[in-house]
């Protein structure tokens, strides 16, 4: 319970609000900012001038104007001059990007991650990627920080990866390991990395600028071997006390079902994850994203076993999504990771089961969606972790 | 995305913050308010003077003071002068109270609700209760509004009860029906009632001043025939797009289980609600809260059938709570309604199953609790619905 802010706090809040607006929405005229932020023209002018002086935005006349009179200046984020590094550790690959203010991916690298790869071996190529990307950074550009998205449970306070069963890591200080690896490259120190869960950061980005923009209650599902969830309720991320919330893949939905990597039995991901789909399709000897896409493609081509597998998995997806709809009464459910592809071929089955499970009032305004930003959401979201401090107080 | 507030908005915000503080915490010295709200002494003095002039608080010297010097005035909410009506429609009873600012129950009435009772018959005794309680309202006291808590799904915008399967109501404008009934009593019009879900409002009260005070991530479970949930995530209620969130009783946890009143199968409440417990205990011919307490008492006395029933229900409670812990990573789970009594006798079973299902990181800081405010939480919470407007802007 906090009392109201001082004049200086209001000013800093307004600077952050304006910068965040153009960061999320891109080029915006002063006139539109005046309307959207509910501030008067002269205040907007003062704020944009300050942000421009700090090198965070540029102001230019619009390319063309159809109205008579003095055109409203257009405010743009300095995407090429202000940047963050974004890293993602996924079950099957390691990715790195340089992301400019405004969420623009300026450069990127990617490599496979063999299953079973340990932390030390995973951070080495990521550090190498950053070292490479540094060479193309324009002179005078401002580095704001680094963010790392991991397919695992991350402690909010210090970024410790507590448990990443699908990657096989337990209690690993991955962010520190990566920072330490980077110090091996001359001048490549990226400072402390902010670490987050991949489904959480993807949800954040799909919510701010993707498939769920404008919605306050959103469930983002991220599928690979397991199933992660990023949840927005009332416009805010649901991350729980320590940052571990959203572990929807470990919601038990079939108590007499299969053992799960977490030690429990019948978790949602044992019925809808990669292993379940491949086994049902008679392809238990395969693995990975391509194998999942193989089943989806086969189902679309009419392969009976693949169709049967996709239908059964779709049925369990619908059941679990129905549960989450009853709990969150959301406007959008987004299927990310490999669930995107399964959703595309099993949508009818998913909807049918979901309609049985979800209460009519809870589901009446819900839309099922695929991500707009695809797999880039994880990278843009990782960068958001780094941009957050700048957006909270741009002149700090 | 809103820009910062004006000076006048800050002042009103501060008035509301101060009033809300004493409303929740009771008598508080100016010195403590200065610390807790982060405002200077003169601002606190101005604000309390304004609120006292509006008749919302009183200021008096402390009863006794141990320190030398001028003692800090103590600010108290005007509980006897500022009040709301609170109403609750539950499966087995109808309750009404007059609640003073500060959450003080000043007067109360209660009657049984036979199962199957329709809206028209339920609002009649509630209106009568208010009519009766009006007689004892002190002259000059200020009425701020009425709130109604219902064991059903309530549309946030207009208070329509969309579905209350355990009460047997569908699409009933209960608030309007009650207001209309009240207009039949001369001078007893209570104005528009704010309607909410009983688990939601109980959670709000246990969070602000009860068993979960100081915790930002809380799951409140309310059991009767069904199971409702009130959820606090990151300090805010999770109510979803239309207000229907928290329907944890309709999370399917046993797909091959029993049909549910909602039309689905294997919902959590089919395994842990009143009917399940009574049937397992061989008492399917009984019903109601007393019957549930009868099983709990029998289990405590060593009755084998009752113990067996409680153990099995406890196992399913643990499974569902484990699911919710994985989703919300909460600090507290509160067992309300009849689940309080079942929890007291089945705690070991619940913990054991919960520990299998919930991931260690998600459950490491969670505490299982019974409500501190008992069944009063529903009444105090219903009154909160009415106080909310006053607290948001005390001088309106």
CSV table of C-alpha atoms in Angstrom, one decimal, chain B residues 194-392:
chain,number,residue,atom,x,y,z
B,194,UNK,CA,-22.5,-5.0,-6.2
B,195,UNK,CA,-22.5,-8.8,-6.7
B,196,UNK,CA,-19.5,-11.1,-6.4
B,197,UNK,CA,-18.5,-14.7,-6.2
B,198,UNK,CA,-18.3,-16.0,-2.6
B,199,UNK,CA,-14.9,-17.6,-2.9
B,200,UNK,CA,-13.5,-14.5,-4.6
B,201,UNK,CA,-14.7,-12.1,-1.9
B,202,UNK,CA,-13.6,-14.4,0.9
B,203,UNK,CA,-10.2,-14.7,-0.7
B,204,UNK,CA,-10.0,-10.9,-0.8
B,205,UNK,CA,-10.7,-10.6,2.9
B,206,UNK,CA,-8.4,-13.4,4.0
B,207,UNK,CA,-5.7,-11.8,1.9
B,208,UNK,CA,-6.2,-8.3,3.2
B,209,UNK,CA,-6.8,-9.0,6.9
B,210,UNK,CA,-6.8,-12.8,7.5
B,211,UNK,CA,-4.8,-16.0,7.2
B,212,UNK,CA,-3.0,-14.7,4.0
B,213,UNK,CA,-2.2,-11.2,5.1
B,214,UNK,CA,1.2,-10.1,3.8
B,215,UNK,CA,1.2,-12.8,1.1
B,216,UNK,CA,0.9,-11.9,-2.6
B,217,UNK,CA,0.1,-15.3,-4.0
B,218,UNK,CA,-2.8,-17.1,-2.4
B,219,UNK,CA,-5.3,-19.8,-3.3
B,220,UNK,CA,-8.5,-19.8,-1.3
B,221,UNK,CA,-10.7,-22.8,-1.7
B,222,UNK,CA,-14.4,-22.8,-0.7
B,223,UNK,CA,-16.1,-26.1,-0.4
B,224,UNK,CA,-19.8,-27.0,-0.1
B,225,UNK,CA,-21.5,-29.2,-2.6
B,226,UNK,CA,-19.1,-27.8,-5.1
B,227,UNK,CA,-15.7,-26.2,-4.9
B,228,UNK,CA,-15.0,-22.6,-5.7
B,229,UNK,CA,-11.7,-20.8,-5.8
B,230,UNK,CA,-10.6,-17.2,-5.1
B,231,UNK,CA,-7.1,-16.6,-6.4
B,232,UNK,CA,-4.6,-13.8,-5.6
B,233,UNK,CA,-1.6,-13.6,-7.9
B,234,UNK,CA,1.0,-10.9,-7.5
B,235,UNK,CA,-1.2,-9.2,-5.0
B,236,UNK,CA,-4.2,-9.0,-7.3
B,237,UNK,CA,-7.3,-11.0,-7.7
B,238,UNK,CA,-7.4,-13.3,-10.7
B,239,UNK,CA,-11.0,-12.9,-12.0
B,240,UNK,CA,-10.5,-13.3,-15.7
B,241,UNK,CA,-12.1,-11.5,-18.6
B,242,UNK,CA,-15.7,-11.5,-17.5
B,243,UNK,CA,-15.2,-12.2,-13.8
B,244,UNK,CA,-15.6,-16.0,-14.0
B,245,UNK,CA,-12.0,-17.1,-13.2
B,246,UNK,CA,-11.2,-19.3,-10.3
B,247,UNK,CA,-13.6,-22.2,-11.2
B,248,UNK,CA,-11.1,-24.7,-9.9
B,249,UNK,CA,-13.8,-27.1,-8.9
B,250,UNK,CA,-14.3,-27.7,-12.6
B,251,UNK,CA,-10.7,-28.6,-13.3
B,252,UNK,CA,-11.0,-32.2,-14.7
B,253,UNK,CA,-8.6,-34.4,-12.7
B,254,UNK,CA,-10.2,-37.8,-13.3
B,255,UNK,CA,-11.3,-38.1,-16.9
B,256,UNK,CA,-12.8,-41.5,-16.2
B,257,UNK,CA,-14.6,-40.2,-13.1
B,258,UNK,CA,-18.2,-39.3,-12.3
B,259,UNK,CA,-20.4,-36.9,-14.2
B,260,UNK,CA,-20.5,-33.4,-12.9
B,261,UNK,CA,-23.4,-31.0,-12.5
B,262,UNK,CA,-21.7,-28.8,-15.1
B,263,UNK,CA,-22.1,-31.4,-17.8
B,264,UNK,CA,-18.5,-32.5,-17.9
B,265,UNK,CA,-17.0,-35.6,-16.2
B,266,UNK,CA,-14.3,-36.0,-13.5
B,267,UNK,CA,-14.2,-32.4,-12.3
B,268,UNK,CA,-12.3,-31.9,-9.1
B,269,UNK,CA,-15.6,-31.3,-7.2
B,270,UNK,CA,-17.0,-34.7,-8.1
B,271,UNK,CA,-14.1,-36.2,-6.1
B,272,UNK,CA,-13.9,-33.8,-3.2
B,273,UNK,CA,-17.3,-32.1,-2.8
B,274,UNK,CA,-20.0,-33.0,-0.3
B,275,UNK,CA,-21.6,-35.7,-2.4
B,276,UNK,CA,-18.4,-37.6,-2.9
B,277,UNK,CA,-17.5,-37.6,0.8
B,278,UNK,CA,-21.0,-38.6,2.0
B,279,UNK,CA,-21.2,-41.4,-0.6
B,280,UNK,CA,-17.8,-42.8,0.3
B,281,UNK,CA,-18.8,-42.7,4.0
B,282,UNK,CA,-21.9,-44.7,3.2
B,283,UNK,CA,-24.2,-41.7,4.0
B,284,UNK,CA,-25.4,-40.9,0.5
B,285,UNK,CA,-28.9,-40.3,2.0
B,286,UNK,CA,-27.7,-37.3,4.0
B,287,UNK,CA,-26.7,-33.8,2.8
B,288,UNK,CA,-25.6,-30.4,3.9
B,289,UNK,CA,-22.8,-28.9,6.0
B,290,UNK,CA,-23.9,-30.8,9.2
B,291,UNK,CA,-23.7,-34.1,7.3
B,292,UNK,CA,-20.1,-33.3,6.2
B,293,UNK,CA,-19.2,-32.4,9.8
B,294,UNK,CA,-20.8,-35.7,10.9
B,295,UNK,CA,-18.3,-37.6,8.7
B,296,UNK,CA,-15.4,-35.6,9.9
B,297,UNK,CA,-16.4,-36.1,13.5
B,298,UNK,CA,-16.9,-39.8,12.9
B,299,UNK,CA,-13.4,-40.1,11.3
B,300,UNK,CA,-11.9,-38.3,14.3
B,301,UNK,CA,-13.6,-40.8,16.6
B,302,UNK,CA,-12.2,-43.7,14.7
B,303,UNK,CA,-15.1,-44.7,12.5
B,304,UNK,CA,-13.5,-46.9,9.7
B,305,UNK,CA,-15.8,-46.0,6.9
B,306,UNK,CA,-15.6,-42.3,7.7
B,307,UNK,CA,-11.8,-42.5,8.0
B,308,UNK,CA,-11.6,-44.3,4.6
B,309,UNK,CA,-13.8,-41.7,3.0
B,310,UNK,CA,-11.8,-38.8,4.4
B,311,UNK,CA,-8.5,-40.4,3.3
B,312,UNK,CA,-9.7,-40.8,-0.2
B,313,UNK,CA,-11.1,-37.3,-0.5
B,314,UNK,CA,-7.9,-36.0,1.1
B,315,UNK,CA,-5.9,-37.8,-1.6
B,316,UNK,CA,-7.9,-36.0,-4.4
B,317,UNK,CA,-7.7,-32.7,-2.5
B,318,UNK,CA,-3.9,-33.1,-2.5
B,319,UNK,CA,-3.8,-33.8,-6.2
B,320,UNK,CA,-5.8,-30.8,-7.2
B,321,UNK,CA,-4.0,-28.5,-4.8
B,322,UNK,CA,-0.8,-29.8,-6.2
B,323,UNK,CA,-1.9,-28.8,-9.7
B,324,UNK,CA,-2.8,-25.3,-8.5
B,325,UNK,CA,0.5,-24.9,-6.7
B,326,UNK,CA,2.3,-25.8,-10.0
B,327,UNK,CA,0.3,-23.2,-11.8
B,328,UNK,CA,0.4,-20.4,-9.2
B,329,UNK,CA,3.5,-21.0,-7.0
B,330,UNK,CA,1.6,-19.6,-4.0
B,331,UNK,CA,2.7,-18.8,-0.5
B,332,UNK,CA,-0.6,-19.9,1.0
B,333,UNK,CA,-3.5,-22.3,0.3
B,334,UNK,CA,-6.5,-21.7,2.5
B,335,UNK,CA,-9.2,-24.3,3.0
B,336,UNK,CA,-12.6,-22.6,3.5
B,337,UNK,CA,-16.2,-23.7,3.7
B,338,UNK,CA,-16.5,-27.4,4.5
B,339,UNK,CA,-13.1,-28.0,3.1
B,340,UNK,CA,-11.8,-26.4,6.4
B,341,UNK,CA,-13.1,-29.4,8.4
B,342,UNK,CA,-12.1,-32.0,5.9
B,343,UNK,CA,-8.6,-30.5,5.8
B,344,UNK,CA,-8.3,-30.6,9.6
B,345,UNK,CA,-8.8,-34.3,9.6
B,346,UNK,CA,-7.1,-35.2,6.3
B,347,UNK,CA,-4.1,-32.9,6.4
B,348,UNK,CA,-1.6,-35.7,6.4
B,349,UNK,CA,-3.2,-37.3,3.3
B,350,UNK,CA,-3.5,-34.0,1.5
B,351,UNK,CA,0.2,-33.1,2.2
B,352,UNK,CA,1.4,-36.5,1.1
B,353,UNK,CA,-0.3,-36.4,-2.3
B,354,UNK,CA,0.4,-32.7,-2.8
B,355,UNK,CA,4.1,-33.4,-2.3
B,356,UNK,CA,4.0,-36.0,-5.1
B,357,UNK,CA,2.2,-33.7,-7.5
B,358,UNK,CA,3.7,-30.3,-6.8
B,359,UNK,CA,7.1,-29.5,-8.1
B,360,UNK,CA,9.6,-28.8,-5.2
B,361,UNK,CA,10.3,-25.2,-6.3
B,362,UNK,CA,6.6,-24.4,-6.7
B,363,UNK,CA,5.7,-25.8,-3.2
B,364,UNK,CA,8.8,-24.9,-1.2
B,365,UNK,CA,7.3,-21.8,0.5
B,366,UNK,CA,3.6,-22.8,0.5
B,367,UNK,CA,1.7,-23.0,3.8
B,368,UNK,CA,-1.7,-24.8,4.1
B,369,UNK,CA,-4.0,-22.8,6.3
B,370,UNK,CA,-7.6,-22.6,7.6
B,371,UNK,CA,-9.4,-19.2,7.3
B,372,UNK,CA,-8.9,-16.7,10.1
B,373,UNK,CA,-12.2,-15.0,9.6
B,374,UNK,CA,-14.1,-18.2,9.2
B,375,UNK,CA,-17.5,-17.8,7.5
B,376,UNK,CA,-17.5,-14.1,8.3
B,377,UNK,CA,-15.1,-13.6,5.4
B,378,UNK,CA,-18.0,-14.0,3.0
B,379,UNK,CA,-19.9,-11.2,4.7
B,380,UNK,CA,-17.0,-8.9,5.2
B,381,UNK,CA,-16.0,-9.6,1.6
B,382,UNK,CA,-19.5,-8.8,0.4
B,383,UNK,CA,-19.3,-5.5,2.3
B,384,UNK,CA,-15.9,-4.8,0.6
B,385,UNK,CA,-17.6,-4.8,-2.7
B,386,UNK,CA,-19.7,-1.9,-1.5
B,387,UNK,CA,-16.8,-0.1,0.3
B,388,UNK,CA,-14.5,-0.3,-2.7
B,389,UNK,CA,-15.9,2.8,-4.4
B,390,UNK,CA,-15.5,4.9,-1.2
B,391,UNK,CA,-11.9,3.6,-0.7
B,392,UNK,CA,-11.1,4.4,-4.3
